[in-house]
Tab-separated table of C-alpha atoms in Angstrom:
chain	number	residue	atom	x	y	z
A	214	UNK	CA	0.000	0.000	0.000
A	215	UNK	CA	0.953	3.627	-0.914
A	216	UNK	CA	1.870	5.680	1.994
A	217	UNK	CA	3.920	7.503	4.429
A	218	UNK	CA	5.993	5.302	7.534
A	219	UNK	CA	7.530	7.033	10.107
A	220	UNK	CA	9.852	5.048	12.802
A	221	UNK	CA	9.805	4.447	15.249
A	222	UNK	CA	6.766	5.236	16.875
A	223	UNK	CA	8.339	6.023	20.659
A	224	UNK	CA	11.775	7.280	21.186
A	225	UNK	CA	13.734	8.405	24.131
A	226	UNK	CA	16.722	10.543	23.893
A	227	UNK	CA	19.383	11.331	26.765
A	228	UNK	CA	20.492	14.330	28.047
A	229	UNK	CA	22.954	15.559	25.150
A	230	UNK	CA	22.260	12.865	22.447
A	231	UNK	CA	20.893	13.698	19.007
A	232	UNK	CA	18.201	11.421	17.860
A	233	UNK	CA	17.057	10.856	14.425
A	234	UNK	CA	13.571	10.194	13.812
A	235	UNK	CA	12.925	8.008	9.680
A	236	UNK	CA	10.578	9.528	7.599
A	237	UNK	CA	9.862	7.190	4.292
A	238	UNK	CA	7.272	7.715	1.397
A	239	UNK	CA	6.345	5.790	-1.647
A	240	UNK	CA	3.097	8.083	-3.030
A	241	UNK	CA	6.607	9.411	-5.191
A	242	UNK	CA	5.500	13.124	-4.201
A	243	UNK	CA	8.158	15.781	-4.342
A	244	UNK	CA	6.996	17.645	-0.858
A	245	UNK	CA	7.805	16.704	2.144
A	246	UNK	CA	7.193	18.185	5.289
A	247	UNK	CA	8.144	17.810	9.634
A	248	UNK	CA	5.866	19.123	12.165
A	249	UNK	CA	5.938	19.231	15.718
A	250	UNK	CA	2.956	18.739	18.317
A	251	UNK	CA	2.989	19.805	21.920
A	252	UNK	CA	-0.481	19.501	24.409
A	253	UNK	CA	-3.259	21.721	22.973
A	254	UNK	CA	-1.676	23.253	20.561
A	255	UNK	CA	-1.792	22.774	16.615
A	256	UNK	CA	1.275	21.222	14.296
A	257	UNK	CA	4.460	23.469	13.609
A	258	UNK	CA	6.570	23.218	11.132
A	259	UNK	CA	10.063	22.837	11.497
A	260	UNK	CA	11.575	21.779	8.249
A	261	UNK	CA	9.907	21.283	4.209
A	262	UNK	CA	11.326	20.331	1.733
A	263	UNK	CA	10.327	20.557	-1.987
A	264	UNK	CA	12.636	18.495	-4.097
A	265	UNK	CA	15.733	16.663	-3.082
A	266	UNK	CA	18.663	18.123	-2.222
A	267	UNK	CA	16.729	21.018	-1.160
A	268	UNK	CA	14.725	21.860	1.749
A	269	UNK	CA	13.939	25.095	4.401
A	270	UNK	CA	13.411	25.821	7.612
A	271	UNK	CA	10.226	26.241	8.422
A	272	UNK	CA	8.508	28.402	11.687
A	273	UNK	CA	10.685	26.411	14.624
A	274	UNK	CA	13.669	25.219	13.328
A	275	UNK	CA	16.260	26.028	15.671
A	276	UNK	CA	18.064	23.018	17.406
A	277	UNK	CA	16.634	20.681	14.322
A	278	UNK	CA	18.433	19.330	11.267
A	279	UNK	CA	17.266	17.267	8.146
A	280	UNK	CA	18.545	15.996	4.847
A	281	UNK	CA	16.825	15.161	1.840
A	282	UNK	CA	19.016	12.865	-0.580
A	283	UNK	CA	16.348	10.752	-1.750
A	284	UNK	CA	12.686	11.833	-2.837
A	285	UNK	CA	11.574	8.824	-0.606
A	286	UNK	CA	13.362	10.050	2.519
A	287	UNK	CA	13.068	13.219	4.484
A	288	UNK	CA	14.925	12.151	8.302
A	289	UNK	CA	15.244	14.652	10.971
A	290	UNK	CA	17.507	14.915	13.525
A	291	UNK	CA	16.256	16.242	16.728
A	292	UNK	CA	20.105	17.902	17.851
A	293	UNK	CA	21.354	18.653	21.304
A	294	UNK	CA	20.658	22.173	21.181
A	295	UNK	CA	16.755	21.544	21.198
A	296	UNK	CA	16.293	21.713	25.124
A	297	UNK	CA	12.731	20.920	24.566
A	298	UNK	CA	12.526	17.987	22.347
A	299	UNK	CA	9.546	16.234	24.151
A	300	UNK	CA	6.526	16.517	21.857
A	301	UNK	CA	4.695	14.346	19.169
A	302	UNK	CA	6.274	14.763	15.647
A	303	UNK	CA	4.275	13.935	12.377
A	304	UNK	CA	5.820	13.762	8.846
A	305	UNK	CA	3.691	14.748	5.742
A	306	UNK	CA	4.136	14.869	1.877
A	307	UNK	CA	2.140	16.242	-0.660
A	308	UNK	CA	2.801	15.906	-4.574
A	309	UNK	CA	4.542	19.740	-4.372
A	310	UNK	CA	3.837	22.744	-2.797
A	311	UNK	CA	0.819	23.601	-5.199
A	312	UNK	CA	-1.940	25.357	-2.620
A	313	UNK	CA	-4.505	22.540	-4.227
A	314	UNK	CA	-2.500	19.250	-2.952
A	315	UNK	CA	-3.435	18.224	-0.005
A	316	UNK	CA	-0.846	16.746	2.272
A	317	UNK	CA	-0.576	12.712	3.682
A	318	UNK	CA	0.544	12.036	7.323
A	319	UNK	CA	2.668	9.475	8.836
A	320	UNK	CA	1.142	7.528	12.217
A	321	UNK	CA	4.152	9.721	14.352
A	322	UNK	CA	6.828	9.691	16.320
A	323	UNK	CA	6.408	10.480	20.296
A	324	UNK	CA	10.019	11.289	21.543
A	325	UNK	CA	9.984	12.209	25.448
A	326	UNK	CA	13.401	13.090	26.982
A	327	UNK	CA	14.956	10.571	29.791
B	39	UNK	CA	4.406	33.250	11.805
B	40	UNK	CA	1.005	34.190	10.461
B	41	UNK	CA	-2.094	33.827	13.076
B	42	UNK	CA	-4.763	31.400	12.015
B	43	UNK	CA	-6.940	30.910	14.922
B	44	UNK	CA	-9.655	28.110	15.207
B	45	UNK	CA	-12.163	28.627	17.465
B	46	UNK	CA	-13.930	27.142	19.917
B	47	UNK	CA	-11.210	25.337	21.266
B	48	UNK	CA	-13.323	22.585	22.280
B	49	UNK	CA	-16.689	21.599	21.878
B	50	UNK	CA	-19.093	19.085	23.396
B	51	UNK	CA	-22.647	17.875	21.843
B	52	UNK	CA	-24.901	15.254	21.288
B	53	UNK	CA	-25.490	12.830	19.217
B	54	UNK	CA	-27.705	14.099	16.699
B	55	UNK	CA	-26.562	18.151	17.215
B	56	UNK	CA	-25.691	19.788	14.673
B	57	UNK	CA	-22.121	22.289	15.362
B	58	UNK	CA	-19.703	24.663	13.511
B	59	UNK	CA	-16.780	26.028	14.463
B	60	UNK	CA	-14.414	28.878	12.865
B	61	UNK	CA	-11.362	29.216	11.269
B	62	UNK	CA	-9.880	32.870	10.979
B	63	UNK	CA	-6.950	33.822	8.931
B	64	UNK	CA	-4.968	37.132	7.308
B	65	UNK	CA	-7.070	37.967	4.325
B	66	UNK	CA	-4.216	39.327	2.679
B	67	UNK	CA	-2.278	37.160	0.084
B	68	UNK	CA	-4.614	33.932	0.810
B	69	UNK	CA	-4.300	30.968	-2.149
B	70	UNK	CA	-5.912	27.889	-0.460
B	71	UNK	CA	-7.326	26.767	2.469
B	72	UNK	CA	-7.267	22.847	3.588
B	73	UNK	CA	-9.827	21.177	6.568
B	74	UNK	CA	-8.167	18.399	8.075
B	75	UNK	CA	-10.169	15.666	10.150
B	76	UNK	CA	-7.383	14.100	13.076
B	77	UNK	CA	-8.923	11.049	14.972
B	78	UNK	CA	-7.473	9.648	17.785
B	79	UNK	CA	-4.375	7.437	17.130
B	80	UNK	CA	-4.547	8.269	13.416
B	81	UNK	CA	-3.260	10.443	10.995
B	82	UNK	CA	-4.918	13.622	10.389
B	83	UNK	CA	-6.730	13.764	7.043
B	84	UNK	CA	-7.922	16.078	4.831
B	85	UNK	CA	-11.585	16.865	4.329
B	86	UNK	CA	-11.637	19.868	2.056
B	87	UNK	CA	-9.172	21.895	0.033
B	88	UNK	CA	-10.694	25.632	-1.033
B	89	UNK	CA	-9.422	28.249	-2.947
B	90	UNK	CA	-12.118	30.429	-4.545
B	91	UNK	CA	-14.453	33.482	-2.061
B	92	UNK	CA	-17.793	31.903	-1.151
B	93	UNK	CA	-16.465	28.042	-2.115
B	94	UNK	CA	-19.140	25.579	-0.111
B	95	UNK	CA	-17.385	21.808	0.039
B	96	UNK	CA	-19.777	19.081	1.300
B	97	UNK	CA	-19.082	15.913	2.348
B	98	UNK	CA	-22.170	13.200	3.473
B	99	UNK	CA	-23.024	15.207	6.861
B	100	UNK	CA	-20.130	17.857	6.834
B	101	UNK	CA	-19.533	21.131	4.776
B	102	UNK	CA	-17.398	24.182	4.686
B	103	UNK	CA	-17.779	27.772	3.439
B	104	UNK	CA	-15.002	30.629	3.006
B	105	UNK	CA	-15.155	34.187	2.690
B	106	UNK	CA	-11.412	34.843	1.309
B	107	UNK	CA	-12.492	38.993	1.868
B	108	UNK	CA	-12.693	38.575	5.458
B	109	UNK	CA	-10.826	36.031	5.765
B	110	UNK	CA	-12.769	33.220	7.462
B	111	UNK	CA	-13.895	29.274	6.887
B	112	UNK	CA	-16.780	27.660	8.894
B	113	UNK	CA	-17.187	23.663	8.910
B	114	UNK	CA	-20.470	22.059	9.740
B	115	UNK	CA	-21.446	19.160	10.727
B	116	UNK	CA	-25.221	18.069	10.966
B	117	UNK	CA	-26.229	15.389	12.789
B	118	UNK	CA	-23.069	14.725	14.957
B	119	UNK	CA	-22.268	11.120	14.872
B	120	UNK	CA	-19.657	9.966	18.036
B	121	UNK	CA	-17.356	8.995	14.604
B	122	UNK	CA	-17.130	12.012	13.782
B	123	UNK	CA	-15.565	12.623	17.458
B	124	UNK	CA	-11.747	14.242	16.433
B	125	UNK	CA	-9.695	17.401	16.036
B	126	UNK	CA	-10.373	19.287	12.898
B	127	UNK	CA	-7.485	21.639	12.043
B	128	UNK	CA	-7.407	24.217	9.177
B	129	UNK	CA	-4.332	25.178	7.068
B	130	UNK	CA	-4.373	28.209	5.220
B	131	UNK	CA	-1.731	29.069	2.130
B	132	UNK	CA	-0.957	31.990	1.113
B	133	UNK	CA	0.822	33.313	-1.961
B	134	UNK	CA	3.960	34.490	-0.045
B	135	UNK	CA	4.787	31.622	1.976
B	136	UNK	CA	5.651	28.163	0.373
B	137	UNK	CA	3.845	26.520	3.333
B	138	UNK	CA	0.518	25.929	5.452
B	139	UNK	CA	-0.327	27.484	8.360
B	140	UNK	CA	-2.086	24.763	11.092
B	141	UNK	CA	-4.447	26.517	13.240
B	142	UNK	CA	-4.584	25.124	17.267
B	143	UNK	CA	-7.624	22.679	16.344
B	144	UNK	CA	-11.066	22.553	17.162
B	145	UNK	CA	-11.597	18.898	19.147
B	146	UNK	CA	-15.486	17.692	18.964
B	147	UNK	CA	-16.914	15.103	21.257
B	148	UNK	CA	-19.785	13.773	20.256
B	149	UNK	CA	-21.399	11.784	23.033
B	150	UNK	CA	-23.676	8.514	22.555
């Protein structure tokens, strides 16, 4: 089945680790997006991308990083120098940034801090 | 970061009520406007995608309206069903950003 898989679905990072959280699509669209959900509040974006090779930050990217080599693959790397990583993080794609295409979620990633 | 705001924050009815709730935005520069449904331990999921002033989507029980001028979208549901118990979040575009705005979420409980 077509879709978006995001891994795992619980982390835990330590005190000074950076943890990377897998973000894989096979709908073969050229957007791809990370956002970030904390208690009653909507999602924030932290990093899109629109092609490979290519991406921005989005709204709260400080203390984030991602790559995009492959169109399939969007990872992000939840650094160090986030001193609030504990939150819910969904990945999305959409077949480009056109305002008409609507975006596909991942089931999530919950990373809490030990 | 551009303000969308979704309001109420939460809402209670019963089965067989009919609700709406509100999404506000800038007016200014606006290109689309998505309504996501997000159940519990799913993925959110989109409902509607609008782009023209006074665009009504329908969907079996639920519908949306804009008003691009004043920058507003209202979803409705009639009937309230407890499956259609979930956030629904709104994601304005606009034509100076290459990216969606969520709103906070409006979360509906519909009880049995």
């Amino acid at each position: 089945d077509g879709g978006i898989t995001q891994s795992p679905k619980y982390l835990f990072r330590k005190e000074g680790q950076n943890v990377t959280l897998s973000c894989e699509q096979n709908l073969n669209h050229d957007a791809m997006y990370w956002y970030r959900q904390d208690p009653g509040q909507g999602l924030r974006l932290i990093y899109y991308s629109q092609i490979v090779n290519d991406f921005q930050k989005g709204d709260i990217a400080e203390g984030y990083s991602v790559s995009r080599e492959k169109k399939e693959s969007f990872p992000l790397t939840v650094t160090s120098a986030q001193k609030n990583p504990t939150a819910f993080y969904l990945c999305a794609s959409s077949i480009d940034r056109g305002g008409e295409n609507i975006q596909y979620f991942g089931a999530g990633t919950r990373l809490s801090v030990l | 970061i551009l303000n969308v705001e979704q309001s109420p924050q939460s809402l209670h009815v019963q089965e067989g009520d009919s609700t709406n709730f509100t999404c506000s935005f800038p007016s200014s520069n606006f290109y689309a406007l998505h309504w996501y449904r997000w159940e519990t331990a799913k993925s959110p999921e989109a409902l509607f995608v609008m782009t023209l002033n006074g665009d009504e989507k329908k969907k079996g029980r639920i519908s949306a309206t804009l008003n691009t001028k004043e920058g507003y979208s209202y979803l409705y549901i009639k009937g309230s069903q407890p499956e259609d118990s979930a956030t629904y979040l709104c994601a304005p575009l606009f034509t100076n950003a290459g990216k969606s705005t969520f709103g906070d979420g409006t979360t509906l409980t519909v009880k049995p």
